[in-house]
Coordinates of C-alpha atoms and ligand atoms in Angstrom, one line a residue:
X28 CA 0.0 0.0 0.0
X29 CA 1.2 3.2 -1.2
X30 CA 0.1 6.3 1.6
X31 CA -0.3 8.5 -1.3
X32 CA -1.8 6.5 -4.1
X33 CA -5.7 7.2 -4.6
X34 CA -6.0 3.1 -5.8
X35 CA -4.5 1.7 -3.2
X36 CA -6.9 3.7 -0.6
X37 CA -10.0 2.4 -2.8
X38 CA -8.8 -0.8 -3.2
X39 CA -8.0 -1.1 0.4
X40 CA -11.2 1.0 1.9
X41 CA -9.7 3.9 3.3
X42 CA -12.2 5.5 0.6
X43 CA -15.3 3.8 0.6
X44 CA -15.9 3.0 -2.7
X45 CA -19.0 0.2 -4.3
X46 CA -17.2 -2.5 -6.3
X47 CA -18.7 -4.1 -8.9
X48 CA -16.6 -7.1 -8.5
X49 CA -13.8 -8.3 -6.3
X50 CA -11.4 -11.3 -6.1
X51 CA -8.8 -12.3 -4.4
X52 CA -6.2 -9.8 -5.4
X53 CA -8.9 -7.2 -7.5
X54 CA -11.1 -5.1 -7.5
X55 CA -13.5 -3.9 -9.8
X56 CA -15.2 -0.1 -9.5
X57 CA -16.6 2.7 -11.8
X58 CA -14.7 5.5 -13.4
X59 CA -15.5 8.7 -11.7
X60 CA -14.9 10.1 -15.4
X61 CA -16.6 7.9 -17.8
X62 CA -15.2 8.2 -21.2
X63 CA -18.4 5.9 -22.5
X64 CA -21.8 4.7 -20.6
X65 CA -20.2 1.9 -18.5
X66 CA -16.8 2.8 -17.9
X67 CA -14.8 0.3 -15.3
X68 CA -11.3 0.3 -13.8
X69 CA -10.0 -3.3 -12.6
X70 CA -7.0 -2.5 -10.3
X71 CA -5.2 -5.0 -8.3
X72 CA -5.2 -4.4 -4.3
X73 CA -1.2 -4.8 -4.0
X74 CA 0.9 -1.2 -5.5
X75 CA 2.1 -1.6 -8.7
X76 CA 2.9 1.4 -10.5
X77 CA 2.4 0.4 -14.0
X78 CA 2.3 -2.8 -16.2
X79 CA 6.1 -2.5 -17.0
X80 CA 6.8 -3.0 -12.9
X81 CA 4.3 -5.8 -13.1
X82 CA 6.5 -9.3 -12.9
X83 CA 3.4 -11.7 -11.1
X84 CA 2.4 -14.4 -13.6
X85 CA -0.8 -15.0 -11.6
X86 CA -1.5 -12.0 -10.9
X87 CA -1.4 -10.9 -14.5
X88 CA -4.0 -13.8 -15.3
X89 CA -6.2 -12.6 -12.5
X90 CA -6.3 -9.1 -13.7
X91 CA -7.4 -10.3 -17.2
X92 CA -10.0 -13.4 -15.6
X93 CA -11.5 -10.0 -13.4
X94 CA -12.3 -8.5 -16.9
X95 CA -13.9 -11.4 -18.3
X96 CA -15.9 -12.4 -15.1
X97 CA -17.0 -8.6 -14.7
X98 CA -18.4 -8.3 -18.2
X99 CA -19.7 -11.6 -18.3
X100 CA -21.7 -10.9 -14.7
X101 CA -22.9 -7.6 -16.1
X102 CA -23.8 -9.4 -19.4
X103 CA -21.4 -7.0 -21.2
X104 CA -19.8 -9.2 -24.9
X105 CA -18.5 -6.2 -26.6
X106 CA -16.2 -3.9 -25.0
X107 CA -12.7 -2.3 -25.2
X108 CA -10.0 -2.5 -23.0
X109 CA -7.1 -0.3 -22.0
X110 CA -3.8 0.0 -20.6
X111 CA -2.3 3.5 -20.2
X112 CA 1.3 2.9 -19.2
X113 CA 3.8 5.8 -18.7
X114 CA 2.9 9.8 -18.8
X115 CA 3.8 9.6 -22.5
X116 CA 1.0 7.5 -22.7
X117 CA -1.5 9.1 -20.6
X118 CA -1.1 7.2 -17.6
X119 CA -2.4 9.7 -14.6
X120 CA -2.7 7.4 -11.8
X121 CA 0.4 5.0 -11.1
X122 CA -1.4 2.5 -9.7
X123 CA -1.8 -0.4 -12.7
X124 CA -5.5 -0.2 -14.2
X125 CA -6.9 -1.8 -16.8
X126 CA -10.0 0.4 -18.4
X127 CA -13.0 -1.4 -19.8
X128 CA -15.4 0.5 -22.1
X129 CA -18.5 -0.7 -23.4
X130 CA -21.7 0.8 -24.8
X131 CA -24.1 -0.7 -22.8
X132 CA -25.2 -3.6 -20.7
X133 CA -26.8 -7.2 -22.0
Ligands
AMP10 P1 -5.2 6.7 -16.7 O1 -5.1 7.9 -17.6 O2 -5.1 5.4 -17.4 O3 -4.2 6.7 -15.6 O4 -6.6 6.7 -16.1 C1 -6.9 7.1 -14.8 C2 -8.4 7.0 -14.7 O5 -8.8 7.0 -13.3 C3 -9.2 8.1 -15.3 O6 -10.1 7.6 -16.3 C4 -9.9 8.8 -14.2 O7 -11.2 9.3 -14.5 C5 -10.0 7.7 -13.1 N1 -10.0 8.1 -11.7 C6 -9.2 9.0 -11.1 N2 -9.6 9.1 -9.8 C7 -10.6 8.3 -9.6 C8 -11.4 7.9 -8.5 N3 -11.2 8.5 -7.3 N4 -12.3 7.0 -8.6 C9 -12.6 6.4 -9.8 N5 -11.8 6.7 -10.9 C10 -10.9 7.6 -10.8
ZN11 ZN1 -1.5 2.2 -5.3

């Protein structure tokens, strides 16, 4: 847990926040600044600044199950997904995030 990282105080609920899913190591909540009608963020509890400091095999394959289970429980097939990694790319929180976009439910 980083003291100053706004994910790692949602993720850990120093900032009540509803999740739309959880696992073990994810969670999964709304974007305060949807860029489409359902907008999500799935984050991993544990700090990890970006995908390029991410070395956990099973964490990677959580992260990427957490997409698929939250979509599929929300009845979402067709969405987007995105990984901002590095200011260059637009990354603005360094807590690792992966966006899912989607038009609408079912
Ligand atoms: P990125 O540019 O990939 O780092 O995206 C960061 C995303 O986090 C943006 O889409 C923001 O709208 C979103 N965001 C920032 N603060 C919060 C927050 N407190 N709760 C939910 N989403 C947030
Ligand atoms: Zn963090």
């Amino acid at each position: 847990m980083s003291e100053d990282c706004i994910f790692c105080k949602i993720a850990n609920g120093i900032i009540p926040t509803e999740f739309v899913h959880t696992s073990a190591n994810t969670v999964v909540f709304k974007d305060i600044n949807p860029k489409a009608p359902i907008h999500l963020l799935v984050v991993p509890k544990k700090h990890i600044p970006t995908l390029n400091d991410l070395e956990d095999r099973e964490l990677m394959s959580e992260l990427l199950q957490s997409v698929k289970d939250v979509t599929k429980k929300l009845n979402i097939s067709d969405y987007k997904t995105q990984i901002n990694t590095g200011k260059g790319a637009g990354q603005e929180v360094f807590h690792l995030h992966i966006h899912i976009l989607a038009n609408k439910e079912g």
